[in-house]
Structures are given as structure tokens and as C-alpha cells.
mmCIF file of C-alpha atoms in Angstrom:
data_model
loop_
_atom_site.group_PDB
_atom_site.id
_atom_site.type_symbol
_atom_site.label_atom_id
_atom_site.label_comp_id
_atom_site.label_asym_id
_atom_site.label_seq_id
_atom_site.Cartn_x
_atom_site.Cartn_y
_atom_site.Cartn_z
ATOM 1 C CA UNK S 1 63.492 -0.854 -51.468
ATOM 2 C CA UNK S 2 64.301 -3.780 -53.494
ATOM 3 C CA UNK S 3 61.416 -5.809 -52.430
ATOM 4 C CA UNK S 4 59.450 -2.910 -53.105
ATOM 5 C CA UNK S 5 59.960 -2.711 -56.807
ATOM 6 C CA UNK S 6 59.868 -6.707 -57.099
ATOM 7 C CA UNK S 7 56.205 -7.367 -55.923
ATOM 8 C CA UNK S 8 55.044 -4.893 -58.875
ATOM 9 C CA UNK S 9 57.584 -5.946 -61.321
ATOM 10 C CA UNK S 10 56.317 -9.452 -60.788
ATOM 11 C CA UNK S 11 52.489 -8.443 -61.386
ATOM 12 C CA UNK S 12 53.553 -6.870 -64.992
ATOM 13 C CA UNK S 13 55.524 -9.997 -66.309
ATOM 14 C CA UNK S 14 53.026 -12.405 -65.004
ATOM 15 C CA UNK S 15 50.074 -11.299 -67.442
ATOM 16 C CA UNK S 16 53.138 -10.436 -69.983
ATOM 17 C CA UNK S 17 54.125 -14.221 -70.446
ATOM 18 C CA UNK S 18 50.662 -15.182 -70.554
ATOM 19 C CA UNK S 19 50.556 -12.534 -73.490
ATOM 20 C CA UNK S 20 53.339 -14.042 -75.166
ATOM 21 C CA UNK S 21 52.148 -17.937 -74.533
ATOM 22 C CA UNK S 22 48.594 -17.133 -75.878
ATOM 23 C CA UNK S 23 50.349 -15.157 -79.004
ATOM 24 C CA UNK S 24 52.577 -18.171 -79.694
ATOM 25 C CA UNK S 25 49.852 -20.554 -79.583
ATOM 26 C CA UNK S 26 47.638 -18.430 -81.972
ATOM 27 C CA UNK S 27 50.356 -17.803 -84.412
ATOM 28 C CA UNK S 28 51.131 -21.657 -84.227
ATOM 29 C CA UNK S 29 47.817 -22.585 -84.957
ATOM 30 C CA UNK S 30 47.288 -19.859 -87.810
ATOM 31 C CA UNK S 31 50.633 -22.286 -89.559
ATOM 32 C CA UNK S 32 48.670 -25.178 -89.133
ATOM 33 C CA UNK S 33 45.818 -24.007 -90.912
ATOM 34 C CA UNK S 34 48.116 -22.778 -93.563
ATOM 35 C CA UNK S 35 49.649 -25.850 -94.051
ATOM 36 C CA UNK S 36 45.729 -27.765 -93.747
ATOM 37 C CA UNK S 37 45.065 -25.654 -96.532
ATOM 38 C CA UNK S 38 48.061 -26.366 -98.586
ATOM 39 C CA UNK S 39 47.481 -30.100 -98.505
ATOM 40 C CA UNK S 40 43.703 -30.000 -99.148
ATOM 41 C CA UNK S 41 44.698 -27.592 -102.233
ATOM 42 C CA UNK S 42 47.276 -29.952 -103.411
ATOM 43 C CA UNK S 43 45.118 -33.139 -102.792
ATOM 44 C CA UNK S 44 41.466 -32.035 -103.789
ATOM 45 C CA UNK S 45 39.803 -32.271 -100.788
ATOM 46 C CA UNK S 46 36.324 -31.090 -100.400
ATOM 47 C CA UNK S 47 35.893 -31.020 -96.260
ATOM 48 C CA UNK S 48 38.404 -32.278 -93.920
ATOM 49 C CA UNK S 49 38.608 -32.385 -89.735
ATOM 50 C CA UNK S 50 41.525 -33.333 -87.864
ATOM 51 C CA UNK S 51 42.577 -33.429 -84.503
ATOM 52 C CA UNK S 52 45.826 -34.002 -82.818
ATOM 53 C CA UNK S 53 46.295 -35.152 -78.826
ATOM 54 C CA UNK S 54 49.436 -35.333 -76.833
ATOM 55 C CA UNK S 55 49.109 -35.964 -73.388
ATOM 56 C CA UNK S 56 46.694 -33.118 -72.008
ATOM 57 C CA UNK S 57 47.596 -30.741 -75.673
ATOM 58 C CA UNK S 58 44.292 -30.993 -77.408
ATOM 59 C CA UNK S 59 44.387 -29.731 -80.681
ATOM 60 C CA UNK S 60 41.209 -29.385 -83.581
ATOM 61 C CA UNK S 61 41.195 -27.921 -86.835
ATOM 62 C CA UNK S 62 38.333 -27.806 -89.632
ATOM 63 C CA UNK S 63 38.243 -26.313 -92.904
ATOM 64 C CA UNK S 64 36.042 -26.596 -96.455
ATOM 65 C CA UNK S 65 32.941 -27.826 -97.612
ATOM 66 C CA UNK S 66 30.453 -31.048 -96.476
ATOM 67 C CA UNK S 67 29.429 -30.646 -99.577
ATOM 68 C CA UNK S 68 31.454 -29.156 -103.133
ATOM 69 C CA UNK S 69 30.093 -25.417 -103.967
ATOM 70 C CA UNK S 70 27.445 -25.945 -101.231
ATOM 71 C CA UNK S 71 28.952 -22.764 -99.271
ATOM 72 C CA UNK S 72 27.898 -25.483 -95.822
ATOM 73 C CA UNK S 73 31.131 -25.097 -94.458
ATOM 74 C CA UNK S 74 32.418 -28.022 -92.542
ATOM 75 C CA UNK S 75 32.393 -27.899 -88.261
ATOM 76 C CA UNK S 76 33.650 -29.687 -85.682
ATOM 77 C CA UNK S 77 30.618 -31.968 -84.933
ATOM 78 C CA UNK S 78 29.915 -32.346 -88.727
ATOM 79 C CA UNK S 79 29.621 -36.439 -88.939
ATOM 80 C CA UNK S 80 31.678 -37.945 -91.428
ATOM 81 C CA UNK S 81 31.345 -41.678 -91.966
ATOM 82 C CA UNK S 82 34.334 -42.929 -90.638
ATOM 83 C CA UNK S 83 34.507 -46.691 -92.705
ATOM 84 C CA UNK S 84 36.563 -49.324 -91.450
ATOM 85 C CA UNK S 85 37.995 -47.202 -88.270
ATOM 86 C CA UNK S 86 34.563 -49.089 -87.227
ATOM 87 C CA UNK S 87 36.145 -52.004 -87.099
ATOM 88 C CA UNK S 88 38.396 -51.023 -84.001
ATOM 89 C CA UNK S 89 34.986 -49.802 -82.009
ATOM 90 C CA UNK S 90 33.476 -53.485 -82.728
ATOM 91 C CA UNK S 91 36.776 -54.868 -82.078
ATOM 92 C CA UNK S 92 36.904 -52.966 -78.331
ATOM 93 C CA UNK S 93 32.535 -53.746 -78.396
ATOM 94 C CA UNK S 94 34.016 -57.114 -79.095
ATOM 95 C CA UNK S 95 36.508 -57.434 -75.523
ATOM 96 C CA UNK S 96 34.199 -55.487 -73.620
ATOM 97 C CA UNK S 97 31.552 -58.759 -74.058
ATOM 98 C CA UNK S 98 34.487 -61.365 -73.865
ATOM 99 C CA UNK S 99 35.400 -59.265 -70.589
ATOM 100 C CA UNK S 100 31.961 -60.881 -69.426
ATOM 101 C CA UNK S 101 32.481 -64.116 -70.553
ATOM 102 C CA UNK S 102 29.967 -64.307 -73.295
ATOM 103 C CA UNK S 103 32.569 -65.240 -76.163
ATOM 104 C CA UNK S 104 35.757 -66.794 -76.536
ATOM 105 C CA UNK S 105 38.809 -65.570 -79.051
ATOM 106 C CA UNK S 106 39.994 -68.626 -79.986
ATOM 107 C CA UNK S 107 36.234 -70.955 -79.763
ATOM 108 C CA UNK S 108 34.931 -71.267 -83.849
ATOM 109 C CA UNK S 109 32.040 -68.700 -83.924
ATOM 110 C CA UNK S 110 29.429 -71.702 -85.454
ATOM 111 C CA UNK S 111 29.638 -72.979 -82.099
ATOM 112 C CA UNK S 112 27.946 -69.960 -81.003
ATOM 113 C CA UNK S 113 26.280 -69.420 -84.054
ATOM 114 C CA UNK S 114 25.164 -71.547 -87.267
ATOM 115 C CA UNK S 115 25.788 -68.426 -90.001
ATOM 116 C CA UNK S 116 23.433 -69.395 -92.575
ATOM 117 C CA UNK S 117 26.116 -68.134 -95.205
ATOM 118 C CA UNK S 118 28.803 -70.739 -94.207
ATOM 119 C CA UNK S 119 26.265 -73.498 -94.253
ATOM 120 C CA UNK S 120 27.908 -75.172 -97.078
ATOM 121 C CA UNK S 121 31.385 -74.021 -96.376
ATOM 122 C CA UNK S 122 34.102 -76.597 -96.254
ATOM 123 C CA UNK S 123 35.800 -75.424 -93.349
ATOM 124 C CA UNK S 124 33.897 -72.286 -92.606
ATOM 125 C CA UNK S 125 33.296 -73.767 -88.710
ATOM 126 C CA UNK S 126 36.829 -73.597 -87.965
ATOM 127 C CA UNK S 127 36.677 -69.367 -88.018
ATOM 128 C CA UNK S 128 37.366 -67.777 -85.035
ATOM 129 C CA UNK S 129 37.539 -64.404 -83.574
ATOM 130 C CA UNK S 130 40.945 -64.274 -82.984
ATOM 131 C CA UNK S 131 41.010 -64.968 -86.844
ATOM 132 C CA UNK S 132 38.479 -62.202 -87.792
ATOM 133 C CA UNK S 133 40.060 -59.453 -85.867
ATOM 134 C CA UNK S 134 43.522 -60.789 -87.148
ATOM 135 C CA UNK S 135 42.053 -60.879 -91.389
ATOM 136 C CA UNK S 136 42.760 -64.596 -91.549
ATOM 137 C CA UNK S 137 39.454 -65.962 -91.926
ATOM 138 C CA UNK S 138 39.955 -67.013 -95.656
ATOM 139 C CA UNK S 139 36.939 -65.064 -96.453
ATOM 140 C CA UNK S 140 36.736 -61.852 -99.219
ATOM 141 C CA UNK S 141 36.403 -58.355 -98.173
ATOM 142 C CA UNK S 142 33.251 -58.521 -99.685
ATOM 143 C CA UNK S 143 31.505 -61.540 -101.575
ATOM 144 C CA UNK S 144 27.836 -59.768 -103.388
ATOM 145 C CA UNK S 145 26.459 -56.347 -103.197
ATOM 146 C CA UNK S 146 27.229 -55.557 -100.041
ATOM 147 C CA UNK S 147 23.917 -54.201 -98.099
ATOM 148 C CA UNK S 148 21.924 -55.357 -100.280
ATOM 149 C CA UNK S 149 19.701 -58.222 -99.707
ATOM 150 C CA UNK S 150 21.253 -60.595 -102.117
ATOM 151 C CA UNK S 151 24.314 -60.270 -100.373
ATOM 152 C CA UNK S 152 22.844 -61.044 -97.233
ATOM 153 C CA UNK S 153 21.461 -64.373 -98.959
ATOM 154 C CA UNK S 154 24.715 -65.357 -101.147
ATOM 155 C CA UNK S 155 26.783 -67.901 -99.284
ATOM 156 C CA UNK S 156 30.746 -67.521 -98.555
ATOM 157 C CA UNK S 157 33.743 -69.009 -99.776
ATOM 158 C CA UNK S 158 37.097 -69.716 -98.580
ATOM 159 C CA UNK S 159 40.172 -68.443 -100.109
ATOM 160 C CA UNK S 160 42.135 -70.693 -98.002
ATOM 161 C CA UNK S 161 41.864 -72.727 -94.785
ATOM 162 C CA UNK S 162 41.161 -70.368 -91.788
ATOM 163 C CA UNK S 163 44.150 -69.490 -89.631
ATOM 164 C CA UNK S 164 46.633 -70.374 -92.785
ATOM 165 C CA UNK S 165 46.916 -66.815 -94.644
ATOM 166 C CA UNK S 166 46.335 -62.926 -94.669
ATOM 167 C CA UNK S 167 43.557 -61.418 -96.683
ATOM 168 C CA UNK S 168 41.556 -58.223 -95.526
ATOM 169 C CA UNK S 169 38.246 -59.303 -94.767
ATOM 170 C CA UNK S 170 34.689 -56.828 -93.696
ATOM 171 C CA UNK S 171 32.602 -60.595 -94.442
ATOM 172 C CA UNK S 172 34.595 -61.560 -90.892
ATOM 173 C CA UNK S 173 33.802 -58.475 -88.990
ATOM 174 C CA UNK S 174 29.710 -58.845 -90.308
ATOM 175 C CA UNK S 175 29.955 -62.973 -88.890
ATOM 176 C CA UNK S 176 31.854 -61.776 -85.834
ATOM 177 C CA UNK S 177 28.672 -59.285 -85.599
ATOM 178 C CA UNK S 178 25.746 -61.595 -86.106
ATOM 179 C CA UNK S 179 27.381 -63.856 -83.734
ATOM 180 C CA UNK S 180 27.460 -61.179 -81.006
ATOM 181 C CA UNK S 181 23.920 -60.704 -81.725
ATOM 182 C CA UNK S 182 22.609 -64.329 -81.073
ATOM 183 C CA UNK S 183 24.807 -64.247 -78.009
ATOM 184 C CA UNK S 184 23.335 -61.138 -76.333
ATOM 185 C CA UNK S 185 19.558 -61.119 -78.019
ATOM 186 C CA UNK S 186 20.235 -57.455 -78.873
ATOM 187 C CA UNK S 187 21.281 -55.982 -82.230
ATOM 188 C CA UNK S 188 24.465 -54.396 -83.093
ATOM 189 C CA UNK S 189 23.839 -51.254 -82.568
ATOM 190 C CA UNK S 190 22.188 -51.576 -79.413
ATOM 191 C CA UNK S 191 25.313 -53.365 -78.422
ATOM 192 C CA UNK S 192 27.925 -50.574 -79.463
ATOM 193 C CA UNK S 193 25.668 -47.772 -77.748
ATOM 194 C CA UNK S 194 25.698 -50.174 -74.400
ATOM 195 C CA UNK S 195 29.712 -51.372 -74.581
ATOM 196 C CA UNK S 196 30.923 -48.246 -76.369
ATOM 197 C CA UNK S 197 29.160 -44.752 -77.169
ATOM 198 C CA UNK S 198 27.299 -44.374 -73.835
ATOM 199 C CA UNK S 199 30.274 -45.753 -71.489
ATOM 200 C CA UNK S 200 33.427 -43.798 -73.382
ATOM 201 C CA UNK S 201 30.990 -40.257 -73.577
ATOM 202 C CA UNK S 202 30.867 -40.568 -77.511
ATOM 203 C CA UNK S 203 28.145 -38.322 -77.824
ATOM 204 C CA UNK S 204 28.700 -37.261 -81.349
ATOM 205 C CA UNK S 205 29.316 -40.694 -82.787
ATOM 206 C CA UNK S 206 26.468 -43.225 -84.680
ATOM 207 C CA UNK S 207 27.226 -46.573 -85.246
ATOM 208 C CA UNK S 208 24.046 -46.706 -87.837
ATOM 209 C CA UNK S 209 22.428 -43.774 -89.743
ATOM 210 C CA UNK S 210 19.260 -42.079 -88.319
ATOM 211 C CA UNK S 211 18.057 -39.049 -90.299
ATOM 212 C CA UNK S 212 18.900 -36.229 -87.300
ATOM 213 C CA UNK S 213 22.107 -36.104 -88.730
ATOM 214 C CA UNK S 214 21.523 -34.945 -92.175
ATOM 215 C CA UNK S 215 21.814 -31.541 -91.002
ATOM 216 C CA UNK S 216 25.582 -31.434 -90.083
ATOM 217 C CA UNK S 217 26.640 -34.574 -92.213
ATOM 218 C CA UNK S 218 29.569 -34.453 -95.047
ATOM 219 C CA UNK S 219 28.677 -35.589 -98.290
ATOM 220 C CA UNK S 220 31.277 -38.047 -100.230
ATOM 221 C CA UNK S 221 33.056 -36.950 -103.255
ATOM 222 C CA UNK S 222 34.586 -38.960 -106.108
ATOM 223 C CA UNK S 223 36.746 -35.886 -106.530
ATOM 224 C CA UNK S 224 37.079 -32.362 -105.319
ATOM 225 C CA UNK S 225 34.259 -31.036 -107.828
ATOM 226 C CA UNK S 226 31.962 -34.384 -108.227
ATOM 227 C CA UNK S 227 29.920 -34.992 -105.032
ATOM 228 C CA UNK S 228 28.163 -38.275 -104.585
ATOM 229 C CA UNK S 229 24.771 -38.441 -102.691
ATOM 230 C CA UNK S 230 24.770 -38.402 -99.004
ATOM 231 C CA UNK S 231 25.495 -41.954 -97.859
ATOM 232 C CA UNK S 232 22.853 -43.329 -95.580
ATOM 233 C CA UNK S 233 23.685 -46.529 -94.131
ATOM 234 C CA UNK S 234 20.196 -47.878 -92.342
ATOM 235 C CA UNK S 235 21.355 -51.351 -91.466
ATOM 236 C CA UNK S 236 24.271 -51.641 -88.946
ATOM 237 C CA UNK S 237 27.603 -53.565 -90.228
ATOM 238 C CA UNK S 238 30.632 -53.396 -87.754
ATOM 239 C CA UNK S 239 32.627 -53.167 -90.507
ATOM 240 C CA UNK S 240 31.982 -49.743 -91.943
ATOM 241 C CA UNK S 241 28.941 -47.576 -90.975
ATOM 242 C CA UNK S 242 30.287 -45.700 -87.742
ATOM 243 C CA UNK S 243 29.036 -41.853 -88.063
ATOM 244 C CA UNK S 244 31.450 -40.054 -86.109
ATOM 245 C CA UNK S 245 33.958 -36.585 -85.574
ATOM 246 C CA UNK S 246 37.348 -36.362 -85.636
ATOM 247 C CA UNK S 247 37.168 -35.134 -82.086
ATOM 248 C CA UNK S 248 34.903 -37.924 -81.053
ATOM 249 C CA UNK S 249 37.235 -40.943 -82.614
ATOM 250 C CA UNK S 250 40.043 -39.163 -80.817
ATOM 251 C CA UNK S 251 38.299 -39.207 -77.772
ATOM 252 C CA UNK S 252 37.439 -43.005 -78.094
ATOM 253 C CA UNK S 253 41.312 -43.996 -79.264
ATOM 254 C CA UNK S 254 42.513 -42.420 -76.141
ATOM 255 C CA UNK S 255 40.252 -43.432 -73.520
ATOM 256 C CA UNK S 256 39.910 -47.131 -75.195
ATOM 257 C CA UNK S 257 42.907 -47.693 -77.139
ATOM 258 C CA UNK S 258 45.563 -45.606 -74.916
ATOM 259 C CA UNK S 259 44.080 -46.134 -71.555
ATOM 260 C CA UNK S 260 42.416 -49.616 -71.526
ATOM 261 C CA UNK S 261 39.318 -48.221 -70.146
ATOM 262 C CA UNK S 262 36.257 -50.825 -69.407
ATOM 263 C CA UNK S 263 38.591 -53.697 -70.150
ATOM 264 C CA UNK S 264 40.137 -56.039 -67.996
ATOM 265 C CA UNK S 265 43.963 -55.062 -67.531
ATOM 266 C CA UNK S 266 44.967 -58.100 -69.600
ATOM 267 C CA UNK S 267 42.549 -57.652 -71.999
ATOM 268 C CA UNK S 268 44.117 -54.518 -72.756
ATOM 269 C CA UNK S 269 47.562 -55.706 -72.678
ATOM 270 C CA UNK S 270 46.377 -58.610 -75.400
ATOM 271 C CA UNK S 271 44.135 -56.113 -77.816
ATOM 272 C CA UNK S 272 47.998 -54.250 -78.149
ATOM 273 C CA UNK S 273 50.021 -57.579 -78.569
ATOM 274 C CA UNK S 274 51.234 -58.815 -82.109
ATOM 275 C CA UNK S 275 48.789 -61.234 -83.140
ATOM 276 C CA UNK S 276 49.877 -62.152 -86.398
ATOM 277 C CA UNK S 277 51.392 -61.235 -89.948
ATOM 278 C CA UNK S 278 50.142 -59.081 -92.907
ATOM 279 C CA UNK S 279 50.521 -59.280 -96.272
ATOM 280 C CA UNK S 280 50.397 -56.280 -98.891
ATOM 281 C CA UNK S 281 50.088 -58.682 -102.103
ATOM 282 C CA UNK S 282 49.704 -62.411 -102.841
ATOM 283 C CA UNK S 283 53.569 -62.731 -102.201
ATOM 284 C CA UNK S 284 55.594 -61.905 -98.714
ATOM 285 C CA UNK S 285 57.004 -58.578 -98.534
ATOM 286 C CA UNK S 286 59.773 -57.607 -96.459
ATOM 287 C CA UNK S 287 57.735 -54.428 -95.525
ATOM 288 C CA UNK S 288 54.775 -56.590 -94.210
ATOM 289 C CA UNK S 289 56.916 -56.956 -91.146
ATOM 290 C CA UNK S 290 56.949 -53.404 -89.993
ATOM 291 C CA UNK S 291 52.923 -53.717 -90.015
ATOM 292 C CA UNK S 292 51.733 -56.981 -88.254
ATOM 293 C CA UNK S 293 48.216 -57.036 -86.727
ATOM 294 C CA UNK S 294 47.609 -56.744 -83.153
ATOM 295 C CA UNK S 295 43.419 -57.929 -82.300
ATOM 296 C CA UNK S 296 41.527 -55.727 -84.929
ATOM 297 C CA UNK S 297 44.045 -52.698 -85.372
ATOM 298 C CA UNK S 298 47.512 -52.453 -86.943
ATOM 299 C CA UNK S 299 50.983 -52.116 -85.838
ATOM 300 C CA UNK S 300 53.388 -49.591 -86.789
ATOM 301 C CA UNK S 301 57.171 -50.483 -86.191
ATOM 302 C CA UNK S 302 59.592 -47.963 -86.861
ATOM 303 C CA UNK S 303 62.768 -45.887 -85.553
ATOM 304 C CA UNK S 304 60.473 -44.481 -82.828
ATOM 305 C CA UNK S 305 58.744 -47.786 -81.673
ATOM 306 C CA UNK S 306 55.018 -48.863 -81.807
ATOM 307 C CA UNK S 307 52.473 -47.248 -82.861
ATOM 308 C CA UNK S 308 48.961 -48.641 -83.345
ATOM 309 C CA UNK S 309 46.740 -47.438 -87.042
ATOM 310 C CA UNK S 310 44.014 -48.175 -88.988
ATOM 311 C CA UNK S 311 42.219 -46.460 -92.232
ATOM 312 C CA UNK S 312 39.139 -46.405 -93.691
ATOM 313 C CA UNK S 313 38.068 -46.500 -97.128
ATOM 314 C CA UNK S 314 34.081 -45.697 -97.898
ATOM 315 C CA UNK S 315 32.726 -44.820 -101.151
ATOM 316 C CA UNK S 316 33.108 -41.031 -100.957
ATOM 317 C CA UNK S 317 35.597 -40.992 -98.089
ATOM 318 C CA UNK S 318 38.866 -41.566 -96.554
ATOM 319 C CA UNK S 319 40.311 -41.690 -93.114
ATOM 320 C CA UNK S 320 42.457 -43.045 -90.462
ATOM 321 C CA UNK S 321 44.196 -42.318 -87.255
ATOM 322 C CA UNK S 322 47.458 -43.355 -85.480
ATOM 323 C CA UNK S 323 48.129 -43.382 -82.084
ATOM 324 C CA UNK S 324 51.103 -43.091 -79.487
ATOM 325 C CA UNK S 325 50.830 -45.281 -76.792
ATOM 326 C CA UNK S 326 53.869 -44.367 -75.020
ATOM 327 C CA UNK S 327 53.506 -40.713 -75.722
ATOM 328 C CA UNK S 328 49.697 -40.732 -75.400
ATOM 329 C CA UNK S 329 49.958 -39.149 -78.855
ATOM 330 C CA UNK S 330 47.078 -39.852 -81.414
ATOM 331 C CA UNK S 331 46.087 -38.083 -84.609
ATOM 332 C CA UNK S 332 42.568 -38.618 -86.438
ATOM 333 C CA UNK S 333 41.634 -37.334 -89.615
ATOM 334 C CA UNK S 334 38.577 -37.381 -92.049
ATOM 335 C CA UNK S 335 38.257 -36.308 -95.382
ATOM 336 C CA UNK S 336 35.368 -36.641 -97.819
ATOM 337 C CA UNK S 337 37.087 -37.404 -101.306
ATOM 338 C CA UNK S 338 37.822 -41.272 -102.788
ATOM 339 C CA UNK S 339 40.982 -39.445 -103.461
ATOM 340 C CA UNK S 340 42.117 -38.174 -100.017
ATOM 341 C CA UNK S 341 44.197 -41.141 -98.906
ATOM 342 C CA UNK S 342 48.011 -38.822 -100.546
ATOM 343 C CA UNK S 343 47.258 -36.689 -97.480
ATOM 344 C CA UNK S 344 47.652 -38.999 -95.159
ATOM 345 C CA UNK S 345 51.280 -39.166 -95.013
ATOM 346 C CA UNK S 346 51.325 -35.123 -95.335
ATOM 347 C CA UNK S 347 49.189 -34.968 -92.676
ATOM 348 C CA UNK S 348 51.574 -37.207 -90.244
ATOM 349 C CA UNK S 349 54.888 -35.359 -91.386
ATOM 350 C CA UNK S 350 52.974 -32.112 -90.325
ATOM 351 C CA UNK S 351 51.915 -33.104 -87.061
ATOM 352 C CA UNK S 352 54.125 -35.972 -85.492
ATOM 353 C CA UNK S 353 58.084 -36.532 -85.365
ATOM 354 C CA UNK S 354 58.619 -36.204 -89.200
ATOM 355 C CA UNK S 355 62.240 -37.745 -88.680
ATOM 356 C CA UNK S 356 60.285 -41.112 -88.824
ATOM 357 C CA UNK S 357 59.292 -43.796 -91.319
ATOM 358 C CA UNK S 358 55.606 -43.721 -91.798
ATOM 359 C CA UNK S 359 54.453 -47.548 -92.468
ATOM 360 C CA UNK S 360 51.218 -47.061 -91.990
ATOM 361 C CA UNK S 361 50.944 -44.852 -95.134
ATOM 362 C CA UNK S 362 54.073 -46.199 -96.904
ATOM 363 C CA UNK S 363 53.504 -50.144 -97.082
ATOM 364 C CA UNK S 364 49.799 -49.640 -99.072
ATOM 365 C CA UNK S 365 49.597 -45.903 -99.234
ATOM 366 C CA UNK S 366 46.835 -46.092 -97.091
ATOM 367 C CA UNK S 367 44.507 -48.863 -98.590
ATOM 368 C CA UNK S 368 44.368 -52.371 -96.341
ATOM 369 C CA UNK S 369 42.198 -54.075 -99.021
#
């Protein structure tokens, strides 16, 4: 008799606790939005996507405008530009082809490649890789009107002998790129499509603008209410014109980042390795040692170990992501306002251990130049 009942018991509380499980997870994510919408009330934020990963957990969450009063609500395959979080796909692009032996990390790129810009540069053929990817080139973020032709054509200058000093740098990461170029015969964005979109399954990421995605692209905003015009990068730079989802950059810090996938095992074990220190200011600080650089991405060090971060700063937009090794957590987020960057930490608190110190947004809020 007791088996009996049991065997029908069993088939009502099966379907009940997948009831319950599916009604917890709905009334979880119905919070999160709550709280998404809290933070892009408090902040000013026009259009925002944001995804969160822990081992096989996959969560994605969307809300506002691409553009301010547009009533073109934001989705998850809307492209936002994604800024200097380009500089970790050319960094992997970057392994990938020393993985093959075509460059060297520590052989000075004029060897390779006589930059026309560093012609006349005192010590401008001592750069490296390993000094691009670590910001201690000695060259400016930017030196001219970056595109523009006349950059292009103005030469460099040092700031200080390469390899002796910290200073955020995009003029490295466009060398580093020109030099990859000459090496291979094929142009940047051919190269990123070959080492990184196609190979990873990035299918809703460009590393260049082509006009197919003006239809589901975010605009930039100085502010909540002031939109800028849609940003249209037509000449590839590996330092800031990746077109890309929140999903999609998730997708690629997990499978390249997390996993080491298309590198060499070592390779992977050296992108992750402290490669040198940062600097917030002119001066030391004795934060700048909770955020050394590891080869083209940051370090987090804090009560719950290493993490590995990076932001990105565009006219119009803000982003970044930080990732979990250990936990195979990672969480990306995009926002289309200059003045999105306060969410950040928000964001973190919300989704990951809160009972942490958040470097990544504390030691600059945000900024790395």
C-alpha cells in the first residue's frame, strides 16, 4: 500500500519543485531589473545591457533607449561600441599570431616594422610588445586628432624611455597593429575576424563599422537627455572601435580569457601573469598595487583573490567587464552615456560578492587614462 501512494506522490512534487524553481528564478530576475532600473535612474543612463556568467548560470538583462526619446528600445544584439575592451581582443589577436611564431613579446616592433611616426624618435626602436600591452611604451594615449589624417601623419614622442614608466597608451596598441599588418600582409580587421570573431563564434561583434548595423546600433550620449550622432568608426584601430553585445564580449572573456582557448597552454598561463606595475597619477600610489597589469588586461587583487578587468571609455560611452577565473565568473556591461562610469561599482555590488573591495572601480573610478 505504501508503495502505492509513493509512485503518485512522487509524480505531483516532481513538476511542483520545478514550479517553485522556475517561480524563484522569475521573481529573482524581476529584482534585478528593479535594481537595473534604479541605477540607470540614479546615474542617467540612456540604454544599458549587461550580462552576468557563473559557471553554466547565464544571465542577460536589457533595458532603455539606443537612442534618448527615440522610443527604439535597446535589445540584446543592439551593438554598442565597446572602446578600449578592444584592446583585450587585439591583445588575445595578438598571442594567437605569436602562437605561430610570427612575432616576438619582448623583440622591438621596428625590427619588424619601420613606423613612419617613430622615424625621428630617440628611442622609439626600443618599444616592444610586451611594453605596449603592459602601457610602458613612453608614448601618449593619443598624440593629434585621432582618426584623422593628420594624426596618422604627426610623428610620436616619448614621455620617457620605453620599459622605464606607466602611462596609458592607445598610440601603442595602433603601432602594435600596423606591425601585425606588415607581418601577415592582411589588415586588421581581416586579422581579428581570422584569430578572433570567426574562431570564438562572435557572431554579433565588429571590429570596424560597416553600415548593416545602423539598424540595431546605440547612439552615444553626453548625458541622459543630449545624444551625440551615431559614431561610425570606418578605419580599424585595435585600440577602440570593436562593435559588440554584452552577450557577445561575455562570450569571448570566457572562452578566451577563462578558458585559454586557441592559445598555447603557456600562452595562456603568461597573458594571466603580473607583468608589471600601474600608476594612477604622476606619483606612486599605494593603491596601484592592488591593480598591476597582466599582457593587455588588468589585475584585480583583493580579499577574494584575482580577478582580471578592463574599461572602456568612447566619446558617448562607457563600459567594462571583470572576470572570475577561479569561479568562471564574469560580468560585462555597456552603457551609452560619457557619464555612466558611477554605475560601475553599483553594478558589481549588485551582482558579485559585495563583501569585497572593488579596485577596479575604486583606484580611478573607472577611467585608465
Amino acid at each position: 500500500m505504501t508503495n502505492c501512494l509513493k509512485q503518485p506522490l512522487n509524480k505531483f512534487i516532481a513538476p511542483f519543485s520545478i514550479f517553485i524553481l522556475l517561480f524563484s528564478n522569475l521573481v529573482y530576475a524581476q529584482n534585478i531589473e528593479k535594481e537595473l532600473q534604479k541605477i540607470a535612474k540614479e546615474v542617467g543612463i540612456p540604454g544599458m545591457q549587461v550580462a552576468y556568467t557563473k559557471g553554466n548560470k547565464k544571465q542577460s538583462y536589457v533595458l532603455g533607449e539606443k537612442k534618448f526619446e527615440s522610443n527604439d528600445l535597446v535589445n540584446k544584439n543592439t551593438r554598442f561600441q565597446a572602446a578600449s575592451l578592444t584592446k583585450v581582443v587585439a591583445t588575445y589577436a595578438f598571442f594567437r599570431l605569436m602562437d605561430k611564431g610570427l612575432i616576438e613579446l619582448d623583440k622591438p616592433l621596428t625590427s619588424y616594422y619601420k613606423y613612419d611616426r617613430l622615424s625621428n624618435t630617440a628611442g622609439g626602436d626600443k618599444i616592444t610588445a610586451r611594453m605596449v600591452l603592459t602601457h610602458r611604451t613612453g608614448l601618449l594615449n593619443w598624440q593629434g586628432d585621432v582618426p584623422s589624417a593628420s594624426w596618422r601623419a604627426t610623428p610620436l614622442t616619448l614621455q620617457f624611455e620605453p620599459g622605464t614608466d606607466y602611462m596609458y597608451s592607445g598610440e601603442g596598441f595602433y603601432f602594435l597593429q600596423e606591425t601585425l599588418e606588415h607581418i601577415t600582409k592582411k589588415s586588421f580587421q581581416k586579422l581579428v575576424e581570422e584569430e578572433v570573431l570567426q574562431p570564438l563564434g562572435l557572431s554579433y561583434s565588429n571590429i570596424v563599422w560597416n553600415d548593416s548595423l545602423e539598424v540595431n546600433a546605440a547612439y552615444g550620449h553626453y548625458s541622459l537627455e543630449k545624444p551625440r550622432r551615431l559614431g561610425k568608426y570606418a578605419k580599424t584601430n585595435a585600440a577602440y572601435t570593436l562593435y559588440t553585445t554584452a552577450e557577445d564580449y561575455t562570450k569571448f572573456i570566457q572562452k578566451a580569457i577563462i578558458e585559454g582557448e586557441g592559445l598555447k597552454k603557456s600562452t595562456h598561463q603568461l597573458m594571466l601573469t603580473k607583468a608589471a606595475e600601474a600608476k594612477k597619477s604622476k606619483d606612486a600610489d599605494p593603491t596601484d598595487k592592488v591593480v598591476p597589469c597582466a599582457l593587455g588586461i588588468r589585475m584585480q587583487l583583493n580579499e577574494n583573490g584575482t580577478a582580471y578587468w578592463h574599461t572602456g571609455s568612447n566619446p558617448g560611452f562607457r563600459c567594462f567587464f571583470i572576470t572570475y577565473p577561479k569561479t568562471k565568473e564574469t560580468l560585462v556591461a555597456f552603457m551609452n552615456t560619457d557619464e555612466g562610469f558611477p554605475a560601475m561599482k553599483k553594478l558589481m555590488q549588485l551582482f558579485l560578492d559585495n563583501k569585497q573591495t572593488f579596485w577596479a572601480y575604486d583606484w580611478r573610478e573607472g577611467e585608465l587614462d
